[in-house]
Coordinates of C-alpha atoms in Angstrom, one line a residue:
V290 CA 114.4 99.7 121.2
C291 CA 112.8 103.1 120.5
R292 CA 110.4 103.1 123.5
S293 CA 107.5 103.8 121.2
N294 CA 104.0 102.8 122.3
K295 CA 102.6 103.1 118.8
S296 CA 101.8 99.9 116.9
P297 CA 103.4 97.3 119.2
W298 CA 104.0 93.8 117.7
V299 CA 104.9 90.8 119.8
C300 CA 107.0 88.0 118.3
L301 CA 105.3 84.6 118.8
T302 CA 108.6 82.8 119.0
C303 CA 110.3 84.7 121.9
S304 CA 107.6 87.2 123.1
S305 CA 109.8 90.3 122.3
V306 CA 107.7 93.4 121.6
H307 CA 108.8 95.8 118.9
C308 CA 107.2 98.6 116.8
G309 CA 105.7 97.9 113.4
R310 CA 107.3 98.8 110.1
Y311 CA 105.2 101.9 109.6
V312 CA 106.6 103.3 112.9
N313 CA 110.4 102.5 113.0
G314 CA 110.2 98.9 111.7
H315 CA 111.9 97.2 114.7
A316 CA 109.6 94.2 114.5
K317 CA 110.8 93.5 111.0
K318 CA 114.4 94.1 112.0
H319 CA 114.0 91.6 114.8
Y320 CA 112.9 89.0 112.2
E321 CA 115.8 90.0 109.8
D322 CA 118.4 89.7 112.6
A323 CA 117.2 86.2 113.4
Q324 CA 117.8 84.9 109.9
I325 CA 120.6 82.3 109.6
P326 CA 122.4 81.7 106.3
M327 CA 120.9 78.5 104.8
T328 CA 124.3 76.9 104.2
N329 CA 123.7 73.6 106.0
H330 CA 120.6 71.8 104.7
K331 CA 120.7 69.4 107.8
K332 CA 119.9 72.4 110.0
T333 CA 116.8 73.4 108.1
E334 CA 114.3 72.0 110.6
K335 CA 116.1 73.7 113.6
Q336 CA 116.4 76.9 111.7
E337 CA 112.7 76.9 111.0
K338 CA 112.1 77.0 114.8
V339 CA 114.3 80.1 115.4
Q340 CA 113.3 82.2 112.4
H341 CA 111.0 84.5 114.5
T342 CA 108.8 84.9 111.4
V343 CA 105.4 85.1 113.0
C344 CA 104.2 88.1 115.1
M345 CA 101.0 89.5 116.4
D346 CA 99.7 93.1 116.5
C347 CA 99.0 93.9 120.1
C348 CA 96.2 96.3 119.2
S349 CA 94.2 94.4 116.5
Y350 CA 95.4 90.9 117.4
S351 CA 96.2 90.2 113.7
T352 CA 98.8 87.6 113.1
Y353 CA 101.5 88.2 110.5
C354 CA 104.2 86.2 108.9
Y355 CA 107.3 88.1 107.6
R356 CA 108.5 85.2 105.6
C357 CA 105.2 84.9 103.6
D358 CA 104.8 88.7 103.7
D359 CA 101.1 88.2 104.5
F360 CA 98.6 87.9 107.4
V361 CA 97.9 84.5 108.8
V362 CA 94.3 83.3 109.5
N363 CA 94.9 79.7 110.5
D364 CA 96.1 78.4 113.9
T365 CA 98.2 75.6 115.3
K366 CA 96.6 72.3 116.2
L367 CA 96.6 73.2 119.8
G368 CA 95.1 76.7 119.1
L369 CA 98.2 78.5 120.6
V370 CA 97.7 81.7 118.5
Q371 CA 94.1 82.1 119.8
K372 CA 95.4 81.5 123.4
V373 CA 97.9 84.4 122.9
R374 CA 95.1 86.5 121.5
E375 CA 92.8 85.8 124.4
H376 CA 95.6 86.5 126.9
L377 CA 96.3 89.9 125.3
Q378 CA 92.6 90.7 125.4
N379 CA 92.4 89.8 129.1
L380 CA 95.3 92.1 129.8
E381 CA 93.6 94.8 127.9
N382 CA 90.3 94.3 129.7
S383 CA 91.7 93.9 133.3
A384 CA 95.2 95.2 133.9
F385 CA 94.8 98.3 131.9
T386 CA 91.3 99.2 133.1
S387 CA 92.5 101.2 136.1
D388 CA 95.0 102.9 133.8
R389 CA 92.3 103.9 131.4
H390 CA 90.1 105.3 134.2
R391 CA 93.1 107.3 135.4
K392 CA 93.8 108.7 131.9
R393 CA 90.2 109.5 131.3
K394 CA 90.1 111.4 134.6
L395 CA 93.2 113.3 133.7
L396 CA 91.7 114.1 130.3
E397 CA 88.5 115.5 131.9
N398 CA 90.4 117.4 134.6
S399 CA 92.8 119.0 132.2
S400 CA 90.1 120.5 130.0
L401 CA 90.5 117.8 127.4
N402 CA 94.2 118.7 126.9
S403 CA 94.9 119.1 123.1
K404 CA 91.4 118.2 122.2
L405 CA 90.2 121.7 123.2
L406 CA 90.7 124.5 120.8
K407 CA 90.1 128.2 120.8
V408 CA 87.8 129.2 118.0
N409 CA 86.6 132.8 117.8
G410 CA 87.6 133.4 121.4
S411 CA 85.5 130.5 122.8
T412 CA 86.7 127.0 123.7
T413 CA 85.4 124.1 121.8
A414 CA 86.1 120.4 121.7
L415 CA 88.1 118.7 118.9
C416 CA 85.9 115.7 118.3
A417 CA 87.8 114.4 115.3
T418 CA 88.9 110.8 115.4
G419 CA 91.9 109.3 113.7
L420 CA 92.2 105.9 112.1
R421 CA 95.0 103.6 113.2
N422 CA 97.4 102.3 110.6
L423 CA 97.1 98.5 110.4
G424 CA 100.2 98.1 108.2
N425 CA 100.6 100.5 105.3
T426 CA 96.8 101.2 105.4
C427 CA 97.3 104.9 105.1
F428 CA 95.8 104.7 101.6
M429 CA 92.6 103.4 103.1
N430 CA 92.6 105.8 106.0
A431 CA 93.0 108.9 103.8
I432 CA 90.0 107.9 101.6
L433 CA 87.8 107.0 104.6
Q434 CA 88.5 110.3 106.3
S435 CA 87.7 112.2 103.1
L436 CA 84.4 110.3 102.5
S437 CA 83.4 110.8 106.2
N438 CA 83.4 114.6 105.6
I439 CA 81.1 114.5 102.6
Q440 CA 78.0 115.0 104.7
Q441 CA 75.2 113.8 102.4
F442 CA 77.1 110.6 101.6
C443 CA 78.2 109.9 105.1
C444 CA 74.8 110.6 106.7
Y445 CA 73.1 108.1 104.5
F446 CA 75.3 105.2 105.8
K447 CA 75.2 106.4 109.4
E448 CA 71.4 106.4 109.4
L449 CA 71.2 102.8 108.2
P450 CA 69.9 100.6 111.0
A451 CA 72.5 98.4 112.8
V452 CA 72.6 94.7 112.4
E453 CA 72.9 92.0 115.0
L454 CA 76.3 90.3 115.4
R455 CA 76.6 87.0 113.5
N456 CA 77.0 84.0 115.8
G457 CA 80.3 82.2 115.8
K458 CA 83.8 83.3 114.8
T459 CA 85.9 82.8 111.7
A460 CA 89.1 81.0 112.2
G461 CA 91.7 83.3 113.7
R462 CA 89.7 86.5 113.1
R463 CA 87.2 88.6 115.0
T464 CA 83.5 88.3 114.6
Y465 CA 82.1 89.9 111.5
H466 CA 79.1 92.2 111.5
T467 CA 77.0 91.2 108.6
R468 CA 73.6 92.0 107.0
S469 CA 71.1 89.3 105.9
Q470 CA 73.2 87.9 103.0
G471 CA 73.9 84.3 104.1
D472 CA 76.3 82.9 106.6
N473 CA 79.3 82.8 104.2
N474 CA 79.1 86.5 103.2
V475 CA 80.4 89.6 104.8
S476 CA 78.9 93.1 104.4
L477 CA 81.1 96.0 103.2
V478 CA 78.2 98.4 103.8
E479 CA 77.9 97.3 107.4
E480 CA 81.6 97.7 108.2
F481 CA 81.7 101.0 106.3
R482 CA 78.7 102.2 108.4
K483 CA 80.4 101.2 111.6
T484 CA 83.6 103.0 110.7
L485 CA 81.8 106.2 109.7
C486 CA 79.8 106.1 113.0
A487 CA 83.1 105.8 115.0
L488 CA 84.4 109.0 113.4
W489 CA 83.5 112.5 114.7
Q490 CA 81.8 111.1 117.8
G491 CA 84.6 112.4 120.0
S492 CA 84.8 109.4 122.4
Q493 CA 88.3 108.3 121.3
T494 CA 91.3 109.8 119.6
A495 CA 91.8 106.9 117.2
F496 CA 89.7 104.1 115.9
S497 CA 91.1 100.8 114.6
P498 CA 89.2 99.7 111.4
E499 CA 90.4 96.1 111.3
S500 CA 86.9 94.7 110.8
L501 CA 86.5 96.8 107.6
F502 CA 90.0 95.9 106.5
Y503 CA 89.3 92.2 106.8
V504 CA 86.1 92.6 104.7
V505 CA 88.1 94.6 102.1
W506 CA 90.6 91.6 102.0
K507 CA 87.8 89.2 101.5
I508 CA 86.0 90.9 98.6
M509 CA 88.9 92.8 97.1
P510 CA 91.8 90.3 96.8
N511 CA 94.2 92.7 95.2
F512 CA 94.3 94.7 98.4
R513 CA 95.5 91.8 100.5
G514 CA 99.0 91.9 102.0
Y515 CA 101.2 94.4 103.7
Q516 CA 102.2 96.6 100.7
Q517 CA 101.4 100.2 100.0
Q518 CA 98.4 100.5 97.6
D519 CA 97.1 103.3 95.4
A520 CA 94.5 105.4 97.2
H521 CA 92.6 106.3 94.0
E522 CA 92.4 102.6 93.0
F523 CA 91.1 101.7 96.5
M524 CA 88.5 104.5 96.3
R525 CA 87.1 103.2 93.0
Y526 CA 87.0 99.6 94.2
L527 CA 85.3 100.7 97.5
L528 CA 82.6 102.8 95.7
D529 CA 82.0 100.2 93.1
H530 CA 81.5 97.4 95.7
L531 CA 79.3 99.6 98.0
H532 CA 77.2 100.4 94.9
L533 CA 76.8 96.7 94.0
E534 CA 76.0 95.7 97.6
L535 CA 73.5 98.5 98.0
Q536 CA 71.5 97.2 95.0
G537 CA 70.7 94.1 96.9
G538 CA 67.9 93.5 99.5
F539 CA 67.9 95.3 102.9
N540 CA 66.0 93.4 105.6
G541 CA 63.2 92.6 103.1
V542 CA 63.0 96.1 101.6
S543 CA 64.9 96.9 98.4
R544 CA 67.6 99.5 98.8
S545 CA 66.4 101.3 95.8
A546 CA 63.0 101.8 97.5
I547 CA 64.8 103.3 100.6
L548 CA 66.8 105.5 98.2
Q549 CA 63.6 106.8 96.6
E550 CA 62.2 107.7 100.0
N551 CA 65.1 110.0 100.6
S552 CA 63.9 113.4 99.4
T553 CA 67.5 114.7 99.0
L554 CA 68.3 112.0 96.4
S555 CA 65.5 112.6 93.9
A556 CA 65.1 110.7 90.6
S557 CA 66.4 113.7 88.6
N558 CA 69.7 113.5 90.4
K559 CA 70.4 109.8 89.8
C560 CA 73.0 108.4 87.5
C561 CA 72.9 104.6 86.9
I562 CA 76.1 102.7 86.7
N563 CA 75.9 98.9 86.5
G564 CA 72.2 98.7 87.3
A565 CA 69.9 100.5 89.6
S566 CA 70.8 103.8 91.2
T567 CA 72.2 103.9 94.7
V568 CA 73.5 106.7 97.0
V569 CA 76.9 106.2 95.4
T570 CA 75.8 107.1 91.9
A571 CA 73.3 109.7 93.2
I572 CA 76.2 111.6 95.0
F573 CA 79.2 110.9 92.8
G574 CA 77.6 110.0 89.5
G575 CA 78.0 112.2 86.4
I576 CA 77.7 111.7 82.7
L577 CA 80.3 112.5 80.0
Q578 CA 79.7 112.9 76.3
N579 CA 82.5 111.4 74.2
E580 CA 82.5 113.0 70.8
V581 CA 84.6 111.4 68.0
N582 CA 84.9 112.9 64.5
C583 CA 86.4 111.1 61.4
L584 CA 88.9 113.5 59.8
I585 CA 88.4 111.8 56.4
C586 CA 84.6 111.9 55.9
G587 CA 83.5 114.1 58.8
T588 CA 81.3 111.5 60.4
E589 CA 80.5 112.3 64.0
S590 CA 80.0 109.6 66.7
R591 CA 78.6 110.4 70.1
K592 CA 78.6 108.2 73.2
F593 CA 77.5 108.9 76.8
D594 CA 79.6 107.5 79.6
P595 CA 78.7 107.6 83.3
F596 CA 81.5 108.4 85.7
L597 CA 82.2 108.5 89.4
D598 CA 85.4 110.6 89.1
L599 CA 87.4 112.3 86.5
S600 CA 91.1 111.3 86.0
L601 CA 93.1 114.4 84.8
D602 CA 96.5 114.4 83.2
I603 CA 99.0 117.1 84.4
P604 CA 99.9 118.7 81.0
S605 CA 103.4 117.7 79.9
Q606 CA 104.7 121.3 79.8
F607 CA 104.3 121.5 83.6
R608 CA 106.0 118.2 84.4
N609 CA 109.5 119.5 84.8
K610 CA 110.7 119.4 88.4
R611 CA 110.0 122.8 90.0
T612 CA 108.7 124.1 93.3
K613 CA 105.7 126.4 93.7
N614 CA 108.1 129.1 94.9
Q615 CA 110.1 129.2 91.7
E616 CA 109.6 132.2 89.4
S617 CA 110.5 130.5 86.2
G618 CA 107.7 129.2 84.0
P619 CA 104.0 129.3 84.5
M620 CA 102.3 127.5 87.4
C621 CA 100.1 124.6 86.7
T622 CA 96.5 125.1 87.8
L623 CA 93.5 122.8 88.1
R624 CA 91.9 124.6 85.2
D625 CA 94.9 123.7 83.0
C626 CA 94.3 120.0 83.9
L627 CA 90.5 120.3 83.2
R628 CA 91.2 122.1 79.9
S629 CA 93.6 119.4 78.8
F630 CA 91.0 116.8 79.6
T631 CA 88.2 118.5 77.6
D632 CA 90.1 120.1 74.8
L633 CA 89.8 118.7 71.2
E634 CA 92.7 116.3 70.5
E635 CA 93.7 114.2 67.5
L636 CA 94.0 110.5 68.3
D637 CA 97.4 109.0 67.5
E638 CA 98.1 106.0 65.2
T639 CA 97.5 103.5 68.0
E640 CA 94.0 104.8 68.7
L641 CA 92.6 105.0 65.1
Y642 CA 88.7 105.3 65.1
M643 CA 86.7 102.6 63.3
C644 CA 84.5 104.8 61.0
H645 CA 81.2 103.2 60.2
K646 CA 80.8 105.2 57.0
C647 CA 84.4 104.6 55.7
K648 CA 84.2 101.0 56.9
K649 CA 87.8 101.1 58.2
K650 CA 89.9 102.7 60.9
Q651 CA 90.6 106.4 60.2
K652 CA 92.4 109.3 61.7
S653 CA 90.0 111.2 64.0
T654 CA 89.6 113.8 66.7
K655 CA 88.1 113.3 70.2
K656 CA 86.5 115.7 72.6
F657 CA 84.8 115.3 76.0
W658 CA 81.9 117.3 77.2
I659 CA 80.3 117.0 80.6
Q660 CA 76.6 116.2 80.0
K661 CA 75.7 116.0 83.7
L662 CA 77.6 117.2 86.7
P663 CA 77.5 115.2 90.0
K664 CA 76.7 116.5 93.5
V665 CA 80.2 115.7 94.5
L666 CA 82.9 116.2 91.9
C667 CA 85.9 113.9 92.5
L668 CA 89.0 114.9 90.5
H669 CA 92.0 112.5 90.3
L670 CA 95.3 114.0 89.2
K671 CA 97.3 111.4 87.3
R672 CA 100.6 111.7 89.2
F673 CA 101.8 108.1 88.4
H674 CA 103.0 107.2 84.9
W675 CA 104.6 104.0 83.6
T676 CA 107.9 104.1 81.9
A677 CA 109.7 101.2 80.3
Y678 CA 111.0 99.9 83.6
L679 CA 109.3 101.7 86.5
R680 CA 106.4 103.9 87.5
N681 CA 107.4 107.5 87.9
K682 CA 105.6 110.2 90.0
V683 CA 104.8 113.6 88.6
D684 CA 105.5 115.8 91.6
T685 CA 104.3 119.1 90.0
Y686 CA 102.4 121.4 92.3
V687 CA 98.9 122.0 90.9
E688 CA 97.1 125.1 92.1
F689 CA 93.5 124.5 93.0
P690 CA 90.7 126.7 94.3
L691 CA 89.2 126.1 97.8
R692 CA 86.0 127.9 96.8
G693 CA 84.0 128.6 93.7
L694 CA 85.4 126.1 91.1
D695 CA 83.3 127.0 88.1
M696 CA 82.6 124.0 85.8
K697 CA 80.1 125.8 83.5
C698 CA 82.5 126.1 80.6
Y699 CA 83.0 122.3 80.4
L700 CA 79.2 121.6 80.2
L701 CA 77.6 120.4 77.0
E702 CA 74.6 122.7 77.5
P703 CA 75.7 125.4 79.9
E704 CA 72.6 127.5 79.1
N705 CA 70.4 125.0 80.9
S706 CA 72.3 125.3 84.2
G707 CA 71.3 127.5 87.1
P708 CA 73.4 130.5 88.3
E709 CA 75.2 128.5 91.1
S710 CA 74.6 124.9 90.0
C711 CA 78.1 124.8 88.4
L712 CA 80.0 126.2 91.4
Y713 CA 81.8 123.8 93.6
D714 CA 83.6 124.2 97.0
L715 CA 86.5 122.0 98.2
V716 CA 85.6 119.6 101.0
A717 CA 88.6 117.1 101.1
V718 CA 92.1 116.6 99.6
V719 CA 94.1 113.3 99.5
V720 CA 97.9 113.9 99.3
H721 CA 100.6 111.3 98.5
H722 CA 104.0 112.0 100.1
G723 CA 107.0 110.3 98.5
S724 CA 108.3 109.3 95.2
G725 CA 106.6 106.1 94.1
V726 CA 103.1 104.5 94.1
G727 CA 104.3 101.4 96.0
S728 CA 105.9 103.5 98.7
G729 CA 105.4 106.8 100.4
H730 CA 102.5 107.9 102.7
Y731 CA 99.0 109.1 102.2
T732 CA 97.3 111.8 104.4
A733 CA 94.1 113.8 103.9
Y734 CA 92.9 117.3 104.5
A735 CA 89.1 117.8 105.1
A736 CA 86.7 120.5 106.1
H737 CA 84.3 119.9 108.9
E738 CA 81.8 122.6 110.2
G739 CA 83.9 125.4 108.7
R740 CA 87.3 124.2 110.0
W741 CA 90.1 122.3 108.2
F742 CA 91.7 119.2 109.7
H743 CA 94.8 117.2 108.7
F744 CA 94.2 113.5 109.0
N745 CA 97.5 111.5 109.3
D746 CA 96.4 108.0 110.3
S747 CA 95.7 108.2 114.1
T748 CA 96.8 111.8 114.4
V749 CA 94.3 114.6 113.7
T750 CA 95.4 118.2 113.8
L751 CA 93.6 121.5 113.1
T752 CA 95.1 123.4 110.2
D753 CA 94.3 126.4 108.0
E754 CA 93.3 127.1 104.4
E755 CA 96.7 128.4 103.5
T756 CA 98.3 125.0 104.4
V757 CA 95.6 123.1 102.5
G758 CA 96.2 125.3 99.4
K759 CA 99.9 124.5 99.4
A760 CA 99.3 120.7 99.3
K761 CA 100.4 118.7 96.3
A762 CA 96.9 117.2 95.7
Y763 CA 96.4 113.7 94.4
I764 CA 92.6 113.5 94.8
L765 CA 90.2 116.5 95.2
F766 CA 86.6 116.3 96.4
Y767 CA 84.4 119.2 95.5
V768 CA 80.8 119.6 96.8
E769 CA 78.2 121.3 94.7
R770 CA 77.3 124.7 96.1
Q771 CA 73.7 124.9 97.2
A772 CA 71.7 127.6 95.5
R773 CA 70.3 130.2 97.8
P774 CA 66.5 130.0 98.5
G775 CA 64.6 132.1 95.9
A776 CA 67.7 132.6 93.7
D777 CA 66.0 131.1 90.7
K778 CA 63.2 133.7 91.0
L779 CA 65.6 136.6 90.5

């Protein structure tokens, strides 16, 4: 219909090929057009045969049912779905081989086409790799691209040794790559490692992370299906599950022992969340001090809470709809959001504090201090808020620094910090485009070797700092600035 070669889906009823719903949605429209009003119950069986409900992704060979709104992992008694899958694989391996050679030759002879950029007068290769959208998986792609540009975190996984392929196949799915965890388990760490290794190698313009996505489905059931998901929620689940899996054994050697051998992740930098420290807590882990004071007797209660990211409210006075170019009213800054998070506040009637001295719930105040800053500071701006009937998005532009975010004034003991230990530089930004959490689109900006890139699923483009600074950020990743050698001696 639209002659697009992006995300082709083949109908398993009539073999028609259309684009997926995250392109122009003609595959879904083909299913909708085939629906027959269910007026005559006697025709039900015949109607079932002409519903055109099941289709297959020609790139990842995933099978999907529009009627169930879910992917299909089983097959017919005759194994017809697998036969279609094998036929498509044979086409890809044989008929398109010569075409691929021709394209590769053209690419080499045309100086890498768009993958060559002029930087400081010299020509350099654009080796960034995009991630194909597997069906509203932009939320996952934006997080993966952001994490892949946090060098210390990414390098740890890329340097893990590869694991042999598991023998056999799961029904209707591709072979899983697993670590030594038993035949019935899959490894998120392994698939995450493979995905990171595929990025920035420059051998392809886009990588299809379907193996990782299937593992995500297996261990995180709430991300199954074809619906848009919250990128922040996915990031938290991903980090939590990586952390839990990394605490297990690794080819007979404990992962904690491997972590201790890594000199860049010393014991002093560890923050334990749910057990032993891992690279996740060593990089993203910080500690908050939650201070609550009873307004009746003055009793003070302190509690230390580990965190992997900080969720910041956009202050209510900035939530009116306005663009960043409007003159009226002050502009919301990231400092406003951080100040709102750490300022002293009186708890409302629904959050009364149980005072141990008064022996009952009393009015109280609450204040957060940061007791320990992480190596990578992840800041989540709370743009989605529930109302009585729906979830609204706060579309306010929040100004954020690309360099030199100073966190010293939020520290519990700022006098014990070094001159540059509280300064952070931006490395990645996740942006949500659209009006609702269940819709819209996610993209990411990330810095790599001094240049900024915009990651929009399979498309990667070079961009500039001015464009990044204008983005309506949803998640911000800041990396701790490394102190200059000898700076502590001055």
